[in-house]
Amino acid sequence: QSALTQPASVSGSPGQSITISCTGTSSDVGSYNLVSWYQQHADKAPKLMISEVSKRPSGVSNRFSGSKSGNTASLTISGLQAEDEADYYCCSSTSSTTLVFGGGTKLTVL
Amino acid sequence: QLQLQESGPGLVKPSETLSLTCTVSGGSISSSTYYWGWIRQPPGKGLEWIATIYFSGSTYYNPPLKSRVTISIETSKNQFSLKMSSVTAADTAVYFCARHSCSSVNCPFDPWGQGTLVTVSS
């Protein structure tokens, strides 16, 4: 199974909004509303930001939102802040018993 | 507050077996509510799911790794473990343990351990 496809990098200025895409296939992203997003700061463990396509765990800023259309899921960060600079990974179920991550996207806040 | 901590050798020789343990504190690994998993990240690269286990012993593996990987659980010690055989330099990575946030392998990982770097080298 191939990794989900994410852009290698995105950037934005403070206060702006950015969107990170996560493209899979009809066998993973397209079949399940089970896409999650993780934020990883340098040399830190990943942190769950979005589950089940668009659900925000308790404590996660409402500046983070998720959506899905067909085989592509998206993470949008509004009102960019310097602290948002990190790597972001999507993850999807590929069947009832397996998972696949995206290749990761480096977000730079200009 | 649930915490997970990975432990094991930081250096493994090629062709040998990598062995890691995740110790869970602040909660019971025997809870029927959660599954437990391993994820790895080669230096400078992305995340890769390795395997997941339930307290009952049910196991789930990433197909490309399945032939070399065994995940196990020891409820009496509140630990779960990973063994990966016939390692090569390509298995050099930071290995994370994590809890699935509900009772399915499809649930997201939350929280994660801090990770431990395993280097495969002679």
PDB file of C-alpha atoms in Angstrom:
ATOM      1  CA  GLN A   1       0.000   0.000   0.000  1.00  0.00           C
ATOM      2  CA  SER A   2       1.356   3.413  -0.972  1.00  0.00           C
ATOM      3  CA  ALA A   3       1.617   6.381   1.325  1.00  0.00           C
ATOM      4  CA  LEU A   4      -1.025   9.050   0.945  1.00  0.00           C
ATOM      5  CA  THR A   5       0.122  12.021  -1.155  1.00  0.00           C
ATOM      6  CA  GLN A   6       0.739  15.357   0.556  1.00  0.00           C
ATOM      7  CA  PRO A   7       2.540  18.448  -0.741  1.00  0.00           C
ATOM      8  CA  ALA A   8       6.107  18.533   0.541  1.00  0.00           C
ATOM      9  CA  SER A   9       5.752  22.069   1.782  1.00  0.00           C
ATOM     10  CA  VAL A  10       3.322  24.940   2.192  1.00  0.00           C
ATOM     11  CA  SER A  11       3.837  28.408   3.574  1.00  0.00           C
ATOM     12  CA  GLY A  12       1.831  31.388   4.710  1.00  0.00           C
ATOM     13  CA  SER A  13       2.119  34.645   6.576  1.00  0.00           C
ATOM     14  CA  PRO A  14       0.806  35.208  10.084  1.00  0.00           C
ATOM     15  CA  GLY A  15      -2.947  35.722  10.050  1.00  0.00           C
ATOM     16  CA  GLN A  16      -3.446  34.009   6.700  1.00  0.00           C
ATOM     17  CA  SER A  17      -5.106  30.652   6.051  1.00  0.00           C
ATOM     18  CA  ILE A  18      -3.485  27.634   4.459  1.00  0.00           C
ATOM     19  CA  THR A  19      -4.775  24.271   3.328  1.00  0.00           C
ATOM     20  CA  ILE A  20      -2.851  21.009   3.191  1.00  0.00           C
ATOM     21  CA  SER A  21      -4.198  18.282   0.941  1.00  0.00           C
ATOM     22  CA  CYS A  22      -3.977  14.540   1.441  1.00  0.00           C
ATOM     23  CA  THR A  23      -4.782  12.461  -1.613  1.00  0.00           C
ATOM     24  CA  GLY A  24      -5.424   8.758  -1.492  1.00  0.00           C
ATOM     25  CA  THR A  25      -7.568   6.347  -3.439  1.00  0.00           C
ATOM     26  CA  SER A  26     -11.026   4.866  -3.380  1.00  0.00           C
ATOM     27  CA  SER A  27      -9.541   2.113  -1.201  1.00  0.00           C
ATOM     28  CA  ASP A  28      -8.549   4.393   1.656  1.00  0.00           C
ATOM     29  CA  VAL A  29      -9.464   8.097   1.933  1.00  0.00           C
ATOM     30  CA  GLY A  30     -12.379   7.686  -0.446  1.00  0.00           C
ATOM     31  CA  SER A  31     -13.863   4.710   1.377  1.00  0.00           C
ATOM     32  CA  TYR A  32     -13.643   5.719   5.022  1.00  0.00           C
ATOM     33  CA  ASN A  33     -14.422   8.832   7.052  1.00  0.00           C
ATOM     34  CA  LEU A  34     -11.459   7.833   9.187  1.00  0.00           C
ATOM     35  CA  VAL A  35      -8.845  10.422   8.228  1.00  0.00           C
ATOM     36  CA  SER A  36      -6.822  11.940  11.032  1.00  0.00           C
ATOM     37  CA  TRP A  37      -4.223  14.719  11.058  1.00  0.00           C
ATOM     38  CA  TYR A  38      -1.141  15.069  13.230  1.00  0.00           C
ATOM     39  CA  GLN A  39       1.129  18.016  13.994  1.00  0.00           C
ATOM     40  CA  GLN A  40       4.788  17.317  14.692  1.00  0.00           C
ATOM     41  CA  HIS A  41       7.197  19.960  15.891  1.00  0.00           C
ATOM     42  CA  ALA A  42      10.904  19.321  15.384  1.00  0.00           C
ATOM     43  CA  ASP A  43      12.206  16.422  17.496  1.00  0.00           C
ATOM     44  CA  LYS A  44       8.830  15.970  19.194  1.00  0.00           C
ATOM     45  CA  ALA A  45       6.191  13.288  19.103  1.00  0.00           C
ATOM     46  CA  PRO A  46       3.209  13.841  16.802  1.00  0.00           C
ATOM     47  CA  LYS A  47       0.065  15.389  18.274  1.00  0.00           C
ATOM     48  CA  LEU A  48      -3.455  14.545  17.139  1.00  0.00           C
ATOM     49  CA  MET A  49      -5.166  17.602  15.656  1.00  0.00           C
ATOM     50  CA  ILE A  50      -8.143  16.180  13.727  1.00  0.00           C
ATOM     51  CA  SER A  51      -9.890  12.807  13.818  1.00  0.00           C
ATOM     52  CA  GLU A  52     -12.618  11.269  11.650  1.00  0.00           C
ATOM     53  CA  VAL A  53     -12.035  13.857   8.886  1.00  0.00           C
ATOM     54  CA  SER A  54     -13.263  16.891  10.806  1.00  0.00           C
ATOM     55  CA  LYS A  55     -13.469  16.279  14.569  1.00  0.00           C
ATOM     56  CA  ARG A  56     -11.249  18.368  16.826  1.00  0.00           C
ATOM     57  CA  PRO A  57     -10.031  16.738  20.030  1.00  0.00           C
ATOM     58  CA  SER A  58     -10.457  18.659  23.228  1.00  0.00           C
ATOM     59  CA  GLY A  59      -7.810  21.342  23.569  1.00  0.00           C
ATOM     60  CA  VAL A  60      -7.096  21.763  19.871  1.00  0.00           C
ATOM     61  CA  SER A  61      -7.615  25.288  18.585  1.00  0.00           C
ATOM     62  CA  ASN A  62     -10.685  25.918  16.443  1.00  0.00           C
ATOM     63  CA  ARG A  63      -8.311  27.470  13.906  1.00  0.00           C
ATOM     64  CA  PHE A  64      -7.738  23.900  12.756  1.00  0.00           C
ATOM     65  CA  SER A  65     -10.411  22.272  10.614  1.00  0.00           C
ATOM     66  CA  GLY A  66     -10.666  19.224   8.376  1.00  0.00           C
ATOM     67  CA  SER A  67     -12.734  18.180   5.403  1.00  0.00           C
ATOM     68  CA  LYS A  68     -12.903  15.560   2.677  1.00  0.00           C
ATOM     69  CA  SER A  69     -14.051  15.389  -0.913  1.00  0.00           C
ATOM     70  CA  GLY A  70     -13.792  12.133  -2.807  1.00  0.00           C
ATOM     71  CA  ASN A  71     -10.316  10.695  -2.412  1.00  0.00           C
ATOM     72  CA  THR A  72      -8.790  13.889  -1.003  1.00  0.00           C
ATOM     73  CA  ALA A  73      -8.838  15.086   2.585  1.00  0.00           C
ATOM     74  CA  SER A  74      -7.774  18.559   3.610  1.00  0.00           C
ATOM     75  CA  LEU A  75      -6.519  20.316   6.712  1.00  0.00           C
ATOM     76  CA  THR A  76      -7.091  24.052   6.933  1.00  0.00           C
ATOM     77  CA  ILE A  77      -5.359  26.299   9.425  1.00  0.00           C
ATOM     78  CA  SER A  78      -6.803  29.778   9.724  1.00  0.00           C
ATOM     79  CA  GLY A  79      -5.235  32.794  11.390  1.00  0.00           C
ATOM     80  CA  LEU A  80      -1.741  31.336  11.030  1.00  0.00           C
ATOM     81  CA  GLN A  81       0.515  31.769  14.024  1.00  0.00           C
ATOM     82  CA  ALA A  82       4.254  31.252  14.386  1.00  0.00           C
ATOM     83  CA  GLU A  83       3.615  28.265  16.664  1.00  0.00           C
ATOM     84  CA  ASP A  84       1.825  26.468  13.818  1.00  0.00           C
ATOM     85  CA  GLU A  85       5.141  25.986  12.020  1.00  0.00           C
ATOM     86  CA  ALA A  86       5.602  22.213  12.047  1.00  0.00           C
ATOM     87  CA  ASP A  87       5.259  19.079   9.964  1.00  0.00           C
ATOM     88  CA  TYR A  88       1.733  17.796   9.357  1.00  0.00           C
ATOM     89  CA  TYR A  89       0.748  14.217   8.560  1.00  0.00           C
ATOM     90  CA  CYS A  90      -2.542  12.730   7.468  1.00  0.00           C
ATOM     91  CA  CYS A  91      -3.504   9.136   8.200  1.00  0.00           C
ATOM     92  CA  SER A  92      -6.297   6.979   6.830  1.00  0.00           C
ATOM     93  CA  SER A  93      -7.702   3.537   7.286  1.00  0.00           C
ATOM     94  CA  THR A  94      -7.105   1.378   4.214  1.00  0.00           C
ATOM     95  CA  SER A  95      -9.353  -1.450   5.325  1.00  0.00           C
ATOM     96  CA  SER A  96     -10.971  -2.410   8.594  1.00  0.00           C
ATOM     97  CA  THR A  97      -7.586  -3.456   9.936  1.00  0.00           C
ATOM     98  CA  THR A  98      -4.780  -1.413   8.359  1.00  0.00           C
ATOM     99  CA  LEU A  99      -3.585   2.193   8.367  1.00  0.00           C
ATOM    100  CA  VAL A 100      -1.496   4.374   6.069  1.00  0.00           C
ATOM    101  CA  PHE A 101       0.132   7.756   6.658  1.00  0.00           C
ATOM    102  CA  GLY A 102       0.798  10.553   4.224  1.00  0.00           C
ATOM    103  CA  GLY A 103       4.337  11.580   3.382  1.00  0.00           C
ATOM    104  CA  GLY A 104       4.096  14.727   5.468  1.00  0.00           C
ATOM    105  CA  THR A 105       3.959  18.458   4.746  1.00  0.00           C
ATOM    106  CA  LYS A 106       6.319  21.058   6.169  1.00  0.00           C
ATOM    107  CA  LEU A 107       4.461  24.245   7.079  1.00  0.00           C
ATOM    108  CA  THR A 108       6.532  27.408   7.151  1.00  0.00           C
ATOM    109  CA  VAL A 109       5.121  30.566   8.704  1.00  0.00           C
ATOM    110  CA  LEU A 110       6.792  33.439   6.897  1.00  0.00           C
TER     111      LEU A 110
ATOM    112  CA  GLN B   1      -2.775  11.508  32.717  1.00  0.00           C
ATOM    113  CA  LEU B   2      -1.795   8.618  30.491  1.00  0.00           C
ATOM    114  CA  GLN B   3       1.887   8.408  29.602  1.00  0.00           C
ATOM    115  CA  LEU B   4       3.788   6.022  27.359  1.00  0.00           C
ATOM    116  CA  GLN B   5       7.530   5.404  27.441  1.00  0.00           C
ATOM    117  CA  GLU B   6       9.557   3.421  24.920  1.00  0.00           C
ATOM    118  CA  SER B   7      12.645   1.505  25.966  1.00  0.00           C
ATOM    119  CA  GLY B   8      15.163  -0.788  24.329  1.00  0.00           C
ATOM    120  CA  PRO B   9      18.609  -0.912  22.728  1.00  0.00           C
ATOM    121  CA  GLY B  10      19.566   2.128  20.689  1.00  0.00           C
ATOM    122  CA  LEU B  11      21.897   0.121  18.462  1.00  0.00           C
ATOM    123  CA  VAL B  12      21.128  -3.157  16.708  1.00  0.00           C
ATOM    124  CA  LYS B  13      23.357  -5.076  14.299  1.00  0.00           C
ATOM    125  CA  PRO B  14      22.184  -5.902  10.775  1.00  0.00           C
ATOM    126  CA  SER B  15      20.337  -9.221  10.492  1.00  0.00           C
ATOM    127  CA  GLU B  16      19.567  -9.245  14.222  1.00  0.00           C
ATOM    128  CA  THR B  17      16.249  -8.695  15.994  1.00  0.00           C
ATOM    129  CA  LEU B  18      15.109  -5.288  17.249  1.00  0.00           C
ATOM    130  CA  SER B  19      13.216  -5.441  20.537  1.00  0.00           C
ATOM    131  CA  LEU B  20      11.344  -2.531  22.096  1.00  0.00           C
ATOM    132  CA  THR B  21       8.975  -2.190  25.036  1.00  0.00           C
ATOM    133  CA  CYS B  22       6.366   0.457  25.737  1.00  0.00           C
ATOM    134  CA  THR B  23       5.485   1.005  29.394  1.00  0.00           C
ATOM    135  CA  VAL B  24       2.117   2.588  30.053  1.00  0.00           C
ATOM    136  CA  SER B  25       1.493   4.646  33.186  1.00  0.00           C
ATOM    137  CA  GLY B  26      -1.550   6.529  34.406  1.00  0.00           C
ATOM    138  CA  GLY B  27      -3.960   3.980  32.974  1.00  0.00           C
ATOM    139  CA  SER B  28      -4.494   0.272  32.439  1.00  0.00           C
ATOM    140  CA  ILE B  29      -3.377  -1.445  29.267  1.00  0.00           C
ATOM    141  CA  SER B  30      -6.104  -4.014  29.982  1.00  0.00           C
ATOM    142  CA  SER B  31      -8.852  -1.490  29.385  1.00  0.00           C
ATOM    143  CA  SER B  32     -11.345  -2.748  26.843  1.00  0.00           C
ATOM    144  CA  THR B  33     -11.640   0.786  25.527  1.00  0.00           C
ATOM    145  CA  TYR B  34      -8.329   1.087  23.754  1.00  0.00           C
ATOM    146  CA  TYR B  35      -5.940  -0.473  21.268  1.00  0.00           C
ATOM    147  CA  TRP B  36      -2.164   0.067  21.365  1.00  0.00           C
ATOM    148  CA  GLY B  37       0.272   0.585  18.501  1.00  0.00           C
ATOM    149  CA  TRP B  38       3.777   1.138  17.170  1.00  0.00           C
ATOM    150  CA  ILE B  39       4.759   3.720  14.562  1.00  0.00           C
ATOM    151  CA  ARG B  40       8.215   4.547  13.220  1.00  0.00           C
ATOM    152  CA  GLN B  41       9.898   7.489  11.499  1.00  0.00           C
ATOM    153  CA  PRO B  42      13.219   7.168   9.657  1.00  0.00           C
ATOM    154  CA  PRO B  43      15.466  10.210  10.073  1.00  0.00           C
ATOM    155  CA  GLY B  44      14.157  13.088   8.003  1.00  0.00           C
ATOM    156  CA  LYS B  45      11.261  11.026   6.650  1.00  0.00           C
ATOM    157  CA  GLY B  46       7.574  10.415   7.309  1.00  0.00           C
ATOM    158  CA  LEU B  47       5.594   8.252   9.682  1.00  0.00           C
ATOM    159  CA  GLU B  48       4.903   4.561   9.069  1.00  0.00           C
ATOM    160  CA  TRP B  49       2.386   2.469  11.027  1.00  0.00           C
ATOM    161  CA  ILE B  50       3.933  -0.839  12.094  1.00  0.00           C
ATOM    162  CA  ALA B  51       1.454  -2.803  14.204  1.00  0.00           C
ATOM    163  CA  THR B  52      -1.408  -2.643  16.705  1.00  0.00           C
ATOM    164  CA  ILE B  53      -2.595  -4.895  19.524  1.00  0.00           C
ATOM    165  CA  TYR B  54      -5.644  -5.230  21.780  1.00  0.00           C
ATOM    166  CA  PHE B  55      -5.466  -6.442  25.371  1.00  0.00           C
ATOM    167  CA  SER B  56      -7.193  -9.646  24.315  1.00  0.00           C
ATOM    168  CA  GLY B  57      -4.216 -10.441  22.097  1.00  0.00           C
ATOM    169  CA  SER B  58      -5.740  -9.526  18.738  1.00  0.00           C
ATOM    170  CA  THR B  59      -3.005  -8.181  16.468  1.00  0.00           C
ATOM    171  CA  TYR B  60      -2.892  -6.128  13.286  1.00  0.00           C
ATOM    172  CA  TYR B  61       0.142  -5.574  11.073  1.00  0.00           C
ATOM    173  CA  ASN B  62       1.222  -3.326   8.226  1.00  0.00           C
ATOM    174  CA  PRO B  63       1.363  -5.824   5.338  1.00  0.00           C
ATOM    175  CA  PRO B  64       4.862  -4.893   4.065  1.00  0.00           C
ATOM    176  CA  LEU B  65       6.310  -5.510   7.544  1.00  0.00           C
ATOM    177  CA  LYS B  66       4.138  -8.383   8.702  1.00  0.00           C
ATOM    178  CA  SER B  67       6.616 -11.166   7.969  1.00  0.00           C
ATOM    179  CA  ARG B  68       9.272  -9.613  10.227  1.00  0.00           C
ATOM    180  CA  VAL B  69       7.234  -8.080  13.038  1.00  0.00           C
ATOM    181  CA  THR B  70       5.633  -9.424  16.209  1.00  0.00           C
ATOM    182  CA  ILE B  71       3.650  -7.270  18.627  1.00  0.00           C
ATOM    183  CA  SER B  72       2.787  -8.629  22.059  1.00  0.00           C
ATOM    184  CA  ILE B  73       1.225  -7.450  25.291  1.00  0.00           C
ATOM    185  CA  GLU B  74       1.973  -8.160  28.948  1.00  0.00           C
ATOM    186  CA  THR B  75      -0.945  -6.930  30.987  1.00  0.00           C
ATOM    187  CA  SER B  76       0.659  -7.793  34.339  1.00  0.00           C
ATOM    188  CA  LYS B  77       3.430  -5.281  33.625  1.00  0.00           C
ATOM    189  CA  ASN B  78       1.217  -2.764  31.802  1.00  0.00           C
ATOM    190  CA  GLN B  79       3.524  -3.073  28.808  1.00  0.00           C
ATOM    191  CA  PHE B  80       3.393  -3.977  25.158  1.00  0.00           C
ATOM    192  CA  SER B  81       6.342  -4.859  22.967  1.00  0.00           C
ATOM    193  CA  LEU B  82       7.635  -4.938  19.415  1.00  0.00           C
ATOM    194  CA  LYS B  83      10.065  -7.376  17.846  1.00  0.00           C
ATOM    195  CA  MET B  84      11.389  -6.901  14.320  1.00  0.00           C
ATOM    196  CA  SER B  85      13.642  -9.560  12.842  1.00  0.00           C
ATOM    197  CA  SER B  86      16.322  -9.458  10.156  1.00  0.00           C
ATOM    198  CA  VAL B  87      16.826  -5.722  10.451  1.00  0.00           C
ATOM    199  CA  THR B  88      18.753  -3.663   7.921  1.00  0.00           C
ATOM    200  CA  ALA B  89      19.894  -0.059   7.780  1.00  0.00           C
ATOM    201  CA  ALA B  90      16.472   0.788   6.339  1.00  0.00           C
ATOM    202  CA  ASP B  91      14.967  -0.015   9.744  1.00  0.00           C
ATOM    203  CA  THR B  92      16.915   2.811  11.383  1.00  0.00           C
ATOM    204  CA  ALA B  93      14.224   5.103  12.757  1.00  0.00           C
ATOM    205  CA  VAL B  94      12.634   6.739  15.756  1.00  0.00           C
ATOM    206  CA  TYR B  95      10.111   4.228  17.064  1.00  0.00           C
ATOM    207  CA  PHE B  96       7.000   5.595  18.782  1.00  0.00           C
ATOM    208  CA  CYS B  97       4.429   3.731  20.816  1.00  0.00           C
ATOM    209  CA  ALA B  98       0.945   5.195  21.073  1.00  0.00           C
ATOM    210  CA  ARG B  99      -2.578   4.486  22.226  1.00  0.00           C
ATOM    211  CA  HIS B 100      -5.446   4.375  19.773  1.00  0.00           C
ATOM    212  CA  SER B 101      -8.038   6.754  21.171  1.00  0.00           C
ATOM    213  CA  CYS B 102     -10.856   4.203  21.105  1.00  0.00           C
ATOM    214  CA  SER B 103     -11.529   0.508  20.692  1.00  0.00           C
ATOM    215  CA  SER B 104     -10.564  -0.021  17.080  1.00  0.00           C
ATOM    216  CA  VAL B 105      -7.406  -0.163  15.012  1.00  0.00           C
ATOM    217  CA  ASN B 106      -9.028   2.579  12.925  1.00  0.00           C
ATOM    218  CA  CYS B 107      -9.046   5.036  15.821  1.00  0.00           C
ATOM    219  CA  PRO B 108      -6.388   7.784  15.746  1.00  0.00           C
ATOM    220  CA  PHE B 109      -3.280   7.666  17.892  1.00  0.00           C
ATOM    221  CA  ASP B 110      -3.509   9.775  21.046  1.00  0.00           C
ATOM    222  CA  PRO B 111      -1.349  10.091  23.076  1.00  0.00           C
ATOM    223  CA  TRP B 112       2.123   9.144  21.837  1.00  0.00           C
ATOM    224  CA  GLY B 113       5.323   8.253  23.626  1.00  0.00           C
ATOM    225  CA  GLN B 114       8.322  10.506  23.147  1.00  0.00           C
ATOM    226  CA  GLY B 115       9.972   8.039  20.774  1.00  0.00           C
ATOM    227  CA  THR B 116      13.265   6.191  20.850  1.00  0.00           C
ATOM    228  CA  LEU B 117      15.932   6.177  18.146  1.00  0.00           C
ATOM    229  CA  VAL B 118      17.079   2.763  16.984  1.00  0.00           C
ATOM    230  CA  THR B 119      20.114   2.639  14.719  1.00  0.00           C
ATOM    231  CA  VAL B 120      20.936  -0.464  12.710  1.00  0.00           C
ATOM    232  CA  SER B 121      24.668  -0.642  12.193  1.00  0.00           C
ATOM    233  CA  SER B 122      27.549  -3.039  12.654  1.00  0.00           C
TER     234      SER B 122
END
